[in-house]
Amino acid sequence: MEPGGRATIRDVALRAGVSVATVSKVLNGRYGVAAATAERVKQVIEELGYEASLVARSLRNVSTNVIGVLVADFEPFSTEVLKGAADAIRPTGFELVVYSAAGHAEQHPGWERRYLSRLSGTLVDGAVLVTPTVTDLEARVPVVTVDPHTGPVSMPMVDADNLNGAKTGVRHLLDLGHRRIAMITGRNDLESAVLREHGYREALADAGIPVQEELVMPGGYHPSIARESARRLLTMPERPTAVFAASDLMALATVDVARELGMDVPGDLSVVGFDDVPESVRVSPPLTTVHQPIHDMGQRALEMLVRLIRGEEVQTHVRLPTRLVVRQSTRAV
Amino acid sequence: MEPGGRATIRDVALRAGVSVATVSKVLNGRYGVAAATAERVKQVIEELGYEASLVARSLRNVSTNVIGVLVADFEPFSTEVLKGAADAIRPTGFELVVYSAAGHAEQHPGWERRYLSRLSGTLVDGAVLVTPTVTDLEARVPVVTVDPHTGPVSMPMVDADNLNGAKTGVRHLLDLGHRRIAMITGRNDLESAVLREHGYREALADAGIPVQEELVMPGGYHPSIARESARRLLTMPERPTAVFAASDLMALATVDVARELGMDVPGDLSVVGFDDVPESVRVSPPLTTVHQPIHDMGQRALEMLVRLIRGEEVQTHVRLPTRLVVRQSTRAV
DNA sequence: ATGAAAGCGCTAACAT
DNA sequence: ATGTTAGCGCTTTCAT
């Protein structure tokens, strides 16, 4: 063992005067080692601060006792899922490794397939995929997805009730007397975004108000695109009195634009967001928005995964309720 | 290759009618492969959706192009560090794996040593340790620590200016005319907590006010312990008019206790926290607190690590400034 | 009770 | 240009 280097099982074996096989047995509590020998080996392990390499071990073993969470990036949504997953993993005895494309995901669509391929069968016993773009992966380990994109979803999934969340948000505006309600949409390739738009349309339909297509503008979940759309909406001859945005960040952009145009929120314009990100409460006025139980989604996904790994049955689709949080960006007309 | 299973390099070799060595060469862009052969191999790789196992590869290679972040758990502090690290890693081309003890850390002090041992020399080229309890690890890869515990720190580290942050917080109370200022401290084994207490003492000393030891109470960074201390402080015959808590969560606990005792914050009691966690703005009244640039700490730590991996020089200790955020939990006496 | 040896998937030095 | 082989650190038969 080089100075400063990591001790390997061979270093331990050498120093204890036994074979690596014996050390391995001690390590894994297998039978067939004399008490005295085991004791000596343990002592050397202690001295050397030896710890078996996760990599070598998992190359050899079928199971690793490690669960993987794959994320495209660390942003508010994925980190919140992570917290939920961490809470759920505690009692299970599994350990957690999170693997991130670190923003290279856009350049490589299908990152989840590649990552899963790189990790499964070796490093992890199962994986949680957060907002994957590919939804019909086959892996040699169980996989659960959280808030996947559109497409045929062949994997167990956890998502929020985007449809009813959107309906509730729009109905809130309706209840306040708004009739000209615009929407800034998300990305069409995201199942959640599509459902939020459906919710908007259904809420209006339920109220007997025809959807005016010119009031439905793209936002792409991008503040800059949302700004553009907000500007066009708010400078229309007959402008809307309320805007429902498919995400908080887009709602916030809308508030900004309204301000720039000299309007007061909620005085001249009511705005409802979606997600309930931390920022939504830090801004002024605090944003009325539809809360997504992101933490719980992470928790449930992990629980499902563990059941799957243990060979138990699971519900293939868990949909968690959303709820409206009324703050101060909405007001009666 | 079993159906549904992962393809290995052998499957690719077999199907392309070449040796595994050739496939490996194609995979790594090495010379010595005929264009036609390379083409065929690439096609098979495509067909099979083959991706080299990270584990097998890193067992063999010295370098893996992966950076590890080791955290005891996913909580607000560590996830914020993660976001910073993710932002910093983007331009570097490294990928990120986060390994978590998932709450088993308390039971196994020295988790960072074990984890580092399990990962270094194999899975990762370097590691960032978030709030490690052990500060003098030697690993075979570069390591940078974020906000480490007390002790001889032999590794490069990033932390916040806890001393001046605390001084600023206390001085703010002093400026508001407070004289009986209590403190609820953190954990003595944490360098940051010790410095916060020093800052409190220095600020008082600078103002010519002797520290009254009965006003310095333990909080252990634990809301429940903080509650106990707050209760004792606030029921003293000559109770303090202000409390400086070493963390927001303890400050919030103090506010709760004050309420239970029928006091108004900030009317009857001013409270200053430390950290500026998201909750501090969600509560009522929003908390005056000392902001820690956690995101930047993660970013800087990762940048340092990459330099270290590349064999460049780094500053061994980076201390980032804190700043006071005045909200509504403080008022002049 | 102990150890020798094979092999997990991969890369690289060394044949051919 | 291609293949053979050794070996990374570990676990697990299978001998002894």
XYZ file of C-alpha atoms (C1' of nucleotides) in Angstrom:
698
model
C 0.000 0.000 0.000
C 1.480 3.294 -1.103
C 1.617 6.018 1.489
C -1.526 8.118 1.395
C -3.120 5.580 -0.876
C -6.148 3.495 -0.240
C -5.680 0.150 1.375
C -7.060 -2.755 -0.612
C -8.158 -6.142 0.520
C -4.719 -7.427 -0.401
C -3.026 -5.013 1.949
C -5.229 -6.264 4.717
C -4.590 -9.892 3.832
C -0.840 -9.377 3.673
C -0.661 -7.598 6.969
C -2.897 -10.100 8.724
C -0.983 -12.983 7.227
C -4.044 -14.556 5.636
C -5.479 -14.842 2.146
C -7.786 -12.317 0.564
C -10.518 -14.912 0.606
C -10.370 -15.033 4.364
C -10.511 -11.275 4.635
C -13.531 -11.255 2.387
C -15.227 -13.798 4.577
C -14.588 -11.719 7.658
C -15.830 -8.645 5.842
C -19.075 -10.314 4.935
C -19.535 -12.291 8.094
C -19.325 -15.639 6.355
C -18.766 -18.851 8.223
C -15.540 -20.736 8.144
C -13.141 -18.417 9.856
C -11.603 -19.148 13.242
C -12.549 -16.643 15.882
C -8.915 -15.749 16.512
C -8.242 -15.182 12.829
C -11.322 -13.059 12.413
C -10.227 -10.984 15.356
C -6.806 -10.369 13.917
C -8.212 -9.446 10.538
C -10.665 -7.031 12.091
C -7.861 -5.371 13.929
C -5.848 -4.874 10.759
C -8.917 -3.484 9.024
C -9.222 -1.027 11.847
C -5.559 -0.078 11.734
C -5.578 0.503 8.017
C -8.937 2.237 7.990
C -9.826 -0.193 5.274
C -13.185 -0.025 3.562
C -14.165 -2.227 0.647
C -14.366 -0.429 -2.673
C -17.944 0.085 -3.673
C -16.969 -0.239 -7.292
C -15.106 -3.498 -7.071
C -17.749 -4.969 -4.863
C -20.606 -4.014 -7.092
C -18.839 -5.305 -10.146
C -18.775 -8.665 -8.510
C -22.098 -8.738 -6.680
C -25.589 -8.788 -8.051
C -26.924 -6.527 -5.379
C -25.255 -3.433 -3.987
C -27.694 -2.049 -1.476
C -27.487 1.262 -3.270
C -30.327 3.095 -4.950
C -29.669 5.578 -7.708
C -31.512 8.778 -8.423
C -30.867 10.187 -11.876
C -31.409 13.876 -12.466
C -30.702 16.120 -15.430
C -29.571 18.860 -13.107
C -29.820 20.121 -9.560
C -32.555 22.710 -9.580
C -35.401 23.440 -7.155
C -37.610 20.633 -8.393
C -35.054 17.849 -8.403
C -33.487 18.818 -5.086
C -36.888 18.775 -3.461
C -37.518 15.314 -4.868
C -34.158 14.334 -3.448
C -35.102 15.474 0.017
C -38.216 13.356 -0.136
C -36.283 10.362 -1.403
C -33.715 10.798 1.358
C -36.440 10.852 3.991
C -37.930 7.684 2.611
C -34.677 5.802 2.305
C -33.673 6.207 5.925
C -35.598 3.246 7.345
C -34.770 0.963 4.420
C -31.059 0.557 4.962
C -30.306 1.404 1.360
C -27.794 4.058 0.509
C -28.314 6.751 -2.058
C -26.276 7.893 -4.998
C -27.448 10.680 -7.182
C -26.078 10.951 -10.648
C -26.373 14.118 -12.623
C -25.719 15.040 -16.220
C -24.846 18.433 -14.763
C -26.615 20.361 -17.459
C -25.232 18.324 -20.332
C -28.614 16.728 -20.646
C -29.994 19.067 -23.277
C -27.106 18.305 -25.557
C -27.660 14.611 -25.121
C -31.312 13.774 -25.176
C -31.776 10.338 -23.829
C -29.355 10.967 -21.006
C -31.483 8.793 -18.793
C -31.010 5.807 -21.035
C -27.269 6.252 -21.072
C -27.002 6.864 -17.382
C -29.177 3.948 -16.519
C -27.092 1.833 -18.790
C -23.931 2.991 -17.113
C -25.162 2.349 -13.617
C -27.633 -0.476 -13.720
C -26.523 -4.029 -13.447
C -23.572 -2.720 -11.596
C -23.663 0.213 -9.226
C -27.315 0.349 -8.272
C -30.110 -2.041 -7.370
C -32.754 0.275 -8.776
C -33.258 3.824 -9.927
C -35.566 6.791 -9.659
C -35.668 8.911 -12.804
C -36.599 12.534 -12.263
C -38.460 14.192 -15.163
C -37.082 11.818 -17.768
C -37.624 12.590 -21.422
C -37.550 8.928 -22.370
C -40.334 6.991 -20.806
C -40.108 3.450 -22.069
C -36.705 2.351 -20.913
C -35.935 -1.191 -20.152
C -33.288 -1.759 -17.590
C -32.118 -4.792 -15.741
C -33.089 -3.131 -12.484
C -36.433 -1.717 -11.326
C -37.051 1.894 -12.266
C -39.604 4.423 -11.060
C -40.133 7.767 -12.756
C -41.157 11.077 -11.269
C -43.060 13.517 -13.466
C -42.040 12.025 -16.806
C -42.447 13.621 -20.205
C -45.196 12.612 -22.576
C -45.177 9.333 -24.352
C -45.936 5.738 -23.607
C -44.992 5.303 -19.999
C -44.128 1.681 -19.447
C -42.550 2.303 -16.070
C -44.154 2.876 -12.702
C -44.557 6.603 -12.193
C -45.361 9.249 -9.634
C -46.756 12.600 -10.579
C -48.926 15.381 -9.265
C -52.519 15.971 -10.196
C -51.735 18.631 -12.748
C -55.154 18.548 -14.333
C -57.133 19.265 -11.218
C -54.482 21.651 -9.954
C -54.876 23.780 -13.040
C -58.649 23.564 -12.831
C -58.587 24.737 -9.241
C -56.290 27.629 -10.085
C -58.471 28.825 -12.925
C -61.658 28.259 -10.961
C -60.240 30.510 -8.255
C -59.937 33.276 -10.844
C -63.427 32.532 -12.083
C -64.761 32.751 -8.549
C -63.167 36.159 -8.251
C -65.254 37.247 -11.196
C -62.612 37.121 -13.912
C -63.845 36.243 -17.377
C -61.001 37.149 -19.687
C -58.418 34.728 -18.330
C -55.269 34.117 -20.349
C -52.890 31.199 -20.051
C -49.165 30.967 -20.572
C -48.422 27.344 -21.307
C -45.443 25.066 -20.640
C -43.735 22.681 -23.017
C -45.821 20.397 -25.162
C -43.424 17.536 -24.738
C -44.082 17.499 -21.027
C -47.051 15.527 -19.858
C -47.489 17.830 -16.884
C -47.617 20.925 -19.081
C -50.180 19.386 -21.374
C -52.389 18.503 -18.424
C -52.150 22.001 -17.021
C -53.429 23.392 -20.279
C -56.229 20.832 -20.311
C -57.169 21.899 -16.812
C -57.367 25.508 -17.924
C -59.610 24.621 -20.832
C -61.846 22.383 -18.793
C -62.320 24.941 -16.043
C -63.413 27.517 -18.575
C -65.656 25.042 -20.331
C -67.256 24.064 -17.028
C -68.015 27.718 -16.445
C -69.558 28.000 -19.884
C -66.856 30.331 -21.153
C -65.467 29.607 -24.613
C -61.679 29.461 -24.782
C -60.292 32.291 -26.857
C -57.274 30.876 -28.572
C -55.517 34.219 -28.765
C -55.412 34.215 -24.981
C -53.466 30.949 -24.883
C -49.817 31.791 -25.410
C -46.652 29.708 -25.293
C -44.239 30.022 -22.391
C -42.072 26.936 -22.833
C -41.402 26.943 -19.087
C -38.925 29.671 -19.935
C -39.160 33.073 -18.256
C -37.921 34.853 -21.383
C -40.509 33.241 -23.648
C -43.139 33.886 -21.006
C -42.151 37.554 -20.895
C -42.686 37.866 -24.593
C -46.101 36.244 -24.390
C -47.083 38.305 -21.369
C -46.183 41.465 -23.195
C -48.359 40.540 -26.144
C -51.247 39.559 -23.911
C -51.126 42.705 -21.835
C -50.903 45.041 -24.789
C -53.887 43.556 -26.572
C -56.721 45.980 -27.209
C -59.008 43.975 -24.969
C -56.465 42.656 -22.518
C -57.116 39.831 -20.057
C -57.824 40.690 -16.421
C -56.065 37.561 -15.201
C -53.266 35.244 -16.266
C -52.788 31.624 -15.341
C -49.188 30.559 -15.891
C -48.074 26.942 -16.085
C -45.179 27.629 -13.733
C -44.279 30.073 -10.990
C -41.238 31.331 -12.806
C -43.407 32.253 -15.770
C -45.987 33.807 -13.463
C -43.266 35.906 -11.908
C -42.127 37.014 -15.355
C -45.698 38.021 -16.081
C -45.840 40.118 -12.929
C -42.640 41.850 -14.005
C -44.012 42.677 -17.419
C -47.246 43.998 -15.936
C -45.220 46.296 -13.707
C -43.175 47.519 -16.626
C -46.388 48.367 -18.416
C -47.488 50.401 -15.438
C -50.037 47.922 -14.142
C -50.560 46.942 -10.562
C -50.746 43.311 -9.478
C -53.297 42.376 -8.242
C -55.034 45.738 -8.779
C -55.041 45.684 -12.564
C -54.127 42.082 -13.170
C -54.476 38.854 -11.219
C -51.809 36.187 -11.671
C -51.832 32.527 -10.663
C -48.753 30.327 -10.906
C -48.028 26.631 -10.563
C -45.447 24.745 -8.454
C -45.177 26.861 -5.316
C -41.425 27.303 -5.497
C -39.775 29.085 -2.563
C -39.443 32.288 -4.585
C -43.174 32.564 -4.945
C -43.434 33.683 -1.351
C -40.349 35.881 -1.355
C -41.624 38.169 -4.082
C -44.001 41.043 -3.713
C -46.848 40.488 -3.924
C -46.512 36.890 -2.780
C -47.821 34.678 -5.536
C -51.100 32.801 -5.509
C -50.162 29.423 -6.907
C -50.942 25.732 -7.169
C -48.818 23.741 -4.778
C -47.183 20.534 -5.987
C -46.187 18.053 -3.271
C -42.726 17.556 -4.704
C -41.220 16.266 -1.510
C -43.923 13.637 -1.210
C -43.444 12.653 -4.820
C -39.815 11.830 -4.105
C -40.797 9.921 -1.029
C -43.440 7.861 -2.754
C -41.207 7.127 -5.716
C -38.517 5.791 -3.453
C -40.940 3.684 -1.475
C -42.270 2.186 -4.679
C -38.776 1.445 -5.882
C -37.839 -0.365 -2.710
C -40.951 -2.508 -2.965
C -40.081 -3.285 -6.547
C -36.526 -4.236 -5.626
C -37.906 -6.547 -2.972
C -40.136 -8.116 -5.546
C -43.372 -6.782 -4.111
C -46.307 -5.451 -6.043
C -46.794 -1.745 -6.604
C -49.369 0.549 -8.051
C -48.026 1.522 -11.449
C -49.247 5.072 -11.308
C -49.400 7.203 -8.180
C -50.947 10.616 -8.605
C -50.581 13.003 -5.684
C -53.053 15.824 -5.062
C -52.162 19.449 -5.698
C -53.728 22.313 -3.790
C -54.287 25.983 -4.318
C -52.348 28.385 -2.119
C -54.014 31.765 -2.140
C -51.600 34.617 -1.522
C -51.760 38.147 -2.767
C -51.389 38.185 -6.532
C -55.088 37.642 -7.157
C -58.089 39.896 -6.466
C -61.740 40.134 -7.434
C -62.513 42.261 -10.465
C -27.163 -10.963 -23.650
C -30.302 -11.887 -21.771
C -33.491 -10.204 -22.935
C -34.047 -6.977 -21.056
C -30.577 -7.195 -19.680
C -27.756 -4.814 -20.182
C -25.485 -5.356 -23.133
C -21.825 -5.720 -22.234
C -18.787 -5.076 -24.333
C -18.698 -8.780 -25.109
C -22.154 -8.703 -26.594
C -21.061 -5.899 -28.843
C -17.867 -7.694 -29.840
C -19.702 -10.914 -30.580
C -22.326 -9.251 -32.691
C -19.812 -7.146 -34.602
C -17.569 -10.122 -35.092
C -14.546 -8.506 -33.509
C -12.678 -8.791 -30.220
C -13.540 -6.857 -27.124
C -10.256 -5.010 -27.457
C -11.345 -3.593 -30.761
C -14.645 -2.477 -29.341
C -12.809 -0.812 -26.494
C -10.616 1.012 -28.970
C -13.613 2.263 -30.890
C -15.259 3.298 -27.649
C -12.280 5.334 -26.599
C -11.329 6.632 -30.000
C -7.953 4.909 -30.009
C -5.939 4.430 -33.155
C -5.516 1.132 -34.854
C -8.990 0.351 -36.058
C -9.962 0.266 -39.732
C -12.599 2.811 -40.629
C -14.949 0.121 -41.862
C -14.574 -1.921 -38.679
C -15.112 1.113 -36.497
C -18.248 1.895 -38.433
C -19.649 -1.557 -37.976
C -18.892 -1.553 -34.287
C -20.524 1.820 -33.826
C -23.597 0.553 -35.524
C -23.855 -2.448 -33.234
C -23.357 -0.173 -30.241
C -26.228 1.895 -31.501
C -28.443 -1.126 -32.091
C -27.807 -2.560 -28.685
C -28.012 0.772 -26.904
C -24.744 -0.177 -25.358
C -23.068 2.094 -22.849
C -19.906 1.161 -20.998
C -20.409 0.356 -17.336
C -19.176 3.190 -15.217
C -18.192 0.723 -12.557
C -16.122 -1.603 -14.692
C -14.493 1.298 -16.427
C -13.558 3.099 -13.267
C -12.199 -0.047 -11.707
C -9.775 -0.239 -14.556
C -8.962 3.425 -15.175
C -7.138 5.880 -13.016
C -9.407 8.720 -13.975
C -13.159 8.616 -14.349
C -14.176 12.153 -15.175
C -16.587 12.016 -12.288
C -16.542 14.220 -9.227
C -18.120 13.074 -5.998
C -19.967 15.149 -3.462
C -20.394 13.457 -0.106
C -23.214 14.575 2.137
C -24.531 13.231 5.409
C -28.071 13.904 4.273
C -30.151 15.950 1.867
C -31.306 18.966 3.834
C -31.545 22.653 2.934
C -27.863 23.354 3.443
C -26.444 20.455 1.493
C -28.895 20.743 -1.391
C -28.040 24.399 -1.764
C -24.349 23.494 -1.880
C -25.249 20.931 -4.508
C -26.910 23.531 -6.682
C -23.800 25.661 -6.532
C -21.587 22.709 -7.331
C -23.806 21.776 -10.261
C -23.579 25.283 -11.656
C -19.814 25.216 -11.408
C -19.378 21.803 -12.937
C -21.218 22.579 -16.142
C -18.309 24.137 -18.056
C -15.786 21.600 -16.798
C -17.057 18.493 -18.547
C -16.993 16.502 -15.334
C -20.025 14.609 -14.214
C -21.378 14.601 -10.712
C -22.266 11.842 -8.335
C -23.588 12.601 -4.921
C -23.304 9.996 -2.261
C -25.348 10.172 0.874
C -25.314 8.305 4.127
C -29.054 8.996 4.092
C -29.233 9.807 7.742
C -27.156 6.900 8.893
C -24.348 9.348 9.501
C -25.059 9.966 13.168
C -24.864 6.293 13.919
C -21.567 6.048 12.119
C -19.368 8.995 12.916
C -16.601 9.176 10.432
C -18.945 8.437 7.588
C -16.861 10.693 5.381
C -13.792 8.570 5.874
C -15.652 5.428 4.994
C -17.377 6.923 2.032
C -14.252 8.466 0.698
C -12.556 5.161 1.117
C -15.299 3.404 -0.764
C -15.303 5.808 -3.648
C -11.848 7.218 -4.031
C -9.291 5.488 -6.125
C -12.157 4.032 -8.009
C -15.356 5.867 -8.751
C -14.333 9.501 -8.462
C -11.439 11.733 -9.438
C -11.978 14.009 -6.472
C -14.525 14.816 -3.805
C -16.277 17.658 -2.062
C -17.127 16.914 1.563
C -20.079 18.837 2.944
C -19.902 19.609 6.673
C -17.590 16.716 7.451
C -16.945 15.836 11.067
C -13.514 14.467 10.272
C -11.199 17.088 8.910
C -7.852 15.478 8.389
C -8.580 12.740 5.966
C -6.027 11.536 3.566
C -7.361 10.205 0.360
C -5.742 9.218 -2.869
C -7.783 11.866 -4.673
C -8.044 15.604 -4.046
C -10.655 16.627 -1.519
C -12.198 19.989 -0.696
C -14.385 20.533 2.354
C -17.319 22.866 2.825
C -18.003 24.176 6.317
C -16.099 21.490 8.201
C -16.282 20.781 11.892
C -13.598 21.921 14.285
C -10.232 20.320 14.375
C -7.038 20.439 12.411
C -8.128 21.051 8.866
C -5.489 19.664 6.588
C -7.680 19.875 3.518
C -8.577 22.865 1.389
C -11.805 24.338 2.693
C -14.557 26.794 1.889
C -16.627 28.418 4.567
C -18.595 31.546 5.316
C -17.427 34.420 7.442
C -19.266 33.273 10.517
C -17.374 35.551 12.865
C -18.189 38.791 11.131
C -21.670 37.588 10.281
C -22.422 37.100 13.944
C -20.843 40.432 14.829
C -22.994 42.191 12.267
C -26.131 40.519 13.545
C -25.442 41.462 17.135
C -24.343 44.961 16.190
C -27.683 45.416 14.449
C -29.403 44.687 17.759
C -27.018 47.011 19.535
C -27.789 49.766 17.032
C -31.469 49.296 17.762
C -30.677 50.088 21.369
C -30.771 46.605 22.822
C -28.461 45.957 25.751
C -29.642 42.693 27.239
C -28.926 40.480 24.272
C -28.992 36.735 24.769
C -27.477 34.106 22.538
C -28.561 30.577 21.762
C -25.469 28.749 20.578
C -24.873 25.906 18.129
C -22.718 22.845 18.615
C -19.267 23.201 20.057
C -17.830 20.623 17.731
C -18.700 22.790 14.770
C -16.201 25.406 13.810
C -18.938 27.610 12.404
C -20.904 27.510 15.655
C -17.867 28.405 17.719
C -17.151 31.371 15.490
C -20.713 32.597 15.739
C -20.419 32.629 19.472
C -17.107 34.469 19.254
C -18.726 37.052 17.036
C -21.453 37.583 19.596
C -18.916 38.067 22.356
C -16.745 40.385 20.323
C -19.621 42.565 19.240
C -20.671 43.027 22.851
C -17.092 43.648 23.937
C -16.646 46.229 21.194
C -19.709 48.019 22.512
C -18.300 47.923 26.023
C -20.982 45.581 27.272
C -19.818 42.706 29.480
C -21.091 39.305 28.427
C -23.467 37.870 30.999
C -22.867 34.175 30.934
C -26.381 33.339 32.038
C -27.590 34.878 28.783
C -25.525 32.451 26.697
C -27.509 29.259 26.391
C -26.983 26.042 24.448
C -29.101 25.254 21.409
C -27.116 22.478 19.783
C -28.539 23.488 16.394
C -31.601 21.619 17.570
C -34.994 23.326 17.700
C -36.035 21.326 20.751
C -32.940 22.226 22.746
C -33.293 25.812 21.570
C -36.896 25.868 22.782
C -35.808 24.805 26.217
C -33.154 27.499 26.376
C -35.494 30.140 25.002
C -38.028 29.307 27.655
C -35.471 29.718 30.400
C -34.182 32.959 28.952
C -37.604 34.485 28.508
C -38.820 33.561 31.970
C -35.813 35.048 33.733
C -36.629 37.832 36.193
C -34.695 40.295 34.114
C -35.279 38.827 30.708
C -33.337 39.793 27.576
C -34.916 42.178 25.061
C -33.261 40.460 22.147
C -32.011 37.001 21.194
C -29.340 36.139 18.690
C -29.653 32.510 17.607
C -26.862 30.616 15.865
C -29.315 29.254 13.299
C -32.629 30.215 11.756
C -34.336 27.077 12.927
C -33.385 27.919 16.513
C -34.448 31.530 15.991
C -37.816 30.315 14.776
C -38.135 28.097 17.832
C -37.414 31.134 19.973
C -40.156 33.110 18.265
C -42.558 30.260 18.951
C -41.689 30.187 22.629
C -42.046 33.951 22.920
C -45.521 33.677 21.431
C -46.476 30.925 23.830
C -45.415 33.175 26.677
C -47.670 35.876 25.363
C -44.940 38.085 23.963
C -44.981 39.843 20.654
C -42.089 39.630 18.209
C -40.671 42.142 17.527
C -42.743 44.237 19.952
C -41.523 42.600 23.151
C -38.570 40.691 21.809
C -36.239 41.072 18.851
C -34.816 37.924 17.286
C -31.925 37.522 14.835
C -31.137 34.225 13.153
C -28.334 32.868 11.041
C -28.343 31.088 7.637
C -31.263 32.707 5.816
C -33.037 29.466 5.053
C -36.126 29.699 2.852
C -38.412 29.297 5.851
C -37.082 32.477 7.402
C -39.091 34.502 4.924
C -42.187 32.330 4.941
C -42.834 32.786 8.634
C -44.520 35.688 10.292
C -42.862 37.951 11.094
C -40.215 37.319 8.427
C -36.938 36.740 10.219
C -34.050 39.168 10.359
C -31.046 36.960 9.790
C -27.456 36.664 8.642
C -27.290 35.374 5.107
C -24.766 32.673 4.233
C -23.820 32.367 0.559
C -24.310 28.634 0.516
C -24.751 28.387 -3.217
C -21.485 30.231 -3.795
C -19.737 28.011 -1.285
C -20.648 24.960 -3.347
C -19.556 26.682 -6.493
C -16.201 27.744 -5.129
C -15.531 24.348 -3.596
C -16.119 22.662 -6.901
C -13.934 25.094 -8.769
C -11.146 24.498 -6.284
C -11.513 20.774 -6.626
C -11.279 20.874 -10.397
C -8.113 22.951 -10.166
C -6.693 20.460 -7.709
C -7.536 17.542 -9.973
C -5.790 19.317 -12.802
C -2.763 19.779 -10.628
C -3.089 23.528 -10.311
C -2.510 25.582 -7.204
C -5.380 26.652 -4.998
C -5.929 28.838 -2.002
C -6.261 26.457 0.894
C -8.924 28.431 2.674
C -11.642 30.437 0.984
C -13.888 32.427 3.274
C -16.985 33.950 1.740
C -18.671 37.038 3.176
C -21.969 36.857 5.023
C -24.443 39.729 5.135
C -27.255 40.856 7.341
C -30.768 40.681 5.932
C -33.049 42.919 7.927
C -36.653 41.769 7.911
C -39.288 42.183 10.570
C -38.307 40.246 13.647
C -36.218 43.077 15.071
C -37.235 46.512 16.356
C -35.713 49.338 18.384
C -36.346 49.202 22.118
C -10.367 -23.417 8.706
C -7.946 -21.678 4.937
C -6.401 -20.591 0.335
C -6.084 -20.920 -4.847
C -8.402 -19.569 -8.680
C -12.040 -17.920 -11.589
C -14.561 -14.125 -13.115
C -17.570 -9.521 -12.891
C -16.750 -5.592 -17.493
C -13.447 -3.072 -18.924
C -8.666 -1.121 -20.812
C -3.962 -1.355 -22.341
C 0.368 -3.523 -23.146
C 1.845 -6.706 -25.993
C 1.737 -10.072 -29.560
C 0.546 -11.406 -34.260
C -5.303 -3.757 -37.999
C -6.669 -7.005 -34.852
C -6.550 -10.218 -31.103
C -4.625 -12.297 -26.714
C -3.823 -11.548 -22.199
C -3.220 -9.597 -17.743
C -5.213 -7.250 -14.124
C -8.143 -3.361 -11.560
C -10.583 -5.103 -6.161
C -13.633 -7.951 -4.828
C -16.585 -12.461 -3.784
C -17.298 -17.162 -4.253
C -16.841 -21.842 -5.441
C -13.895 -25.583 -4.781
C -9.787 -27.863 -3.111
C -6.937 -28.849 0.544
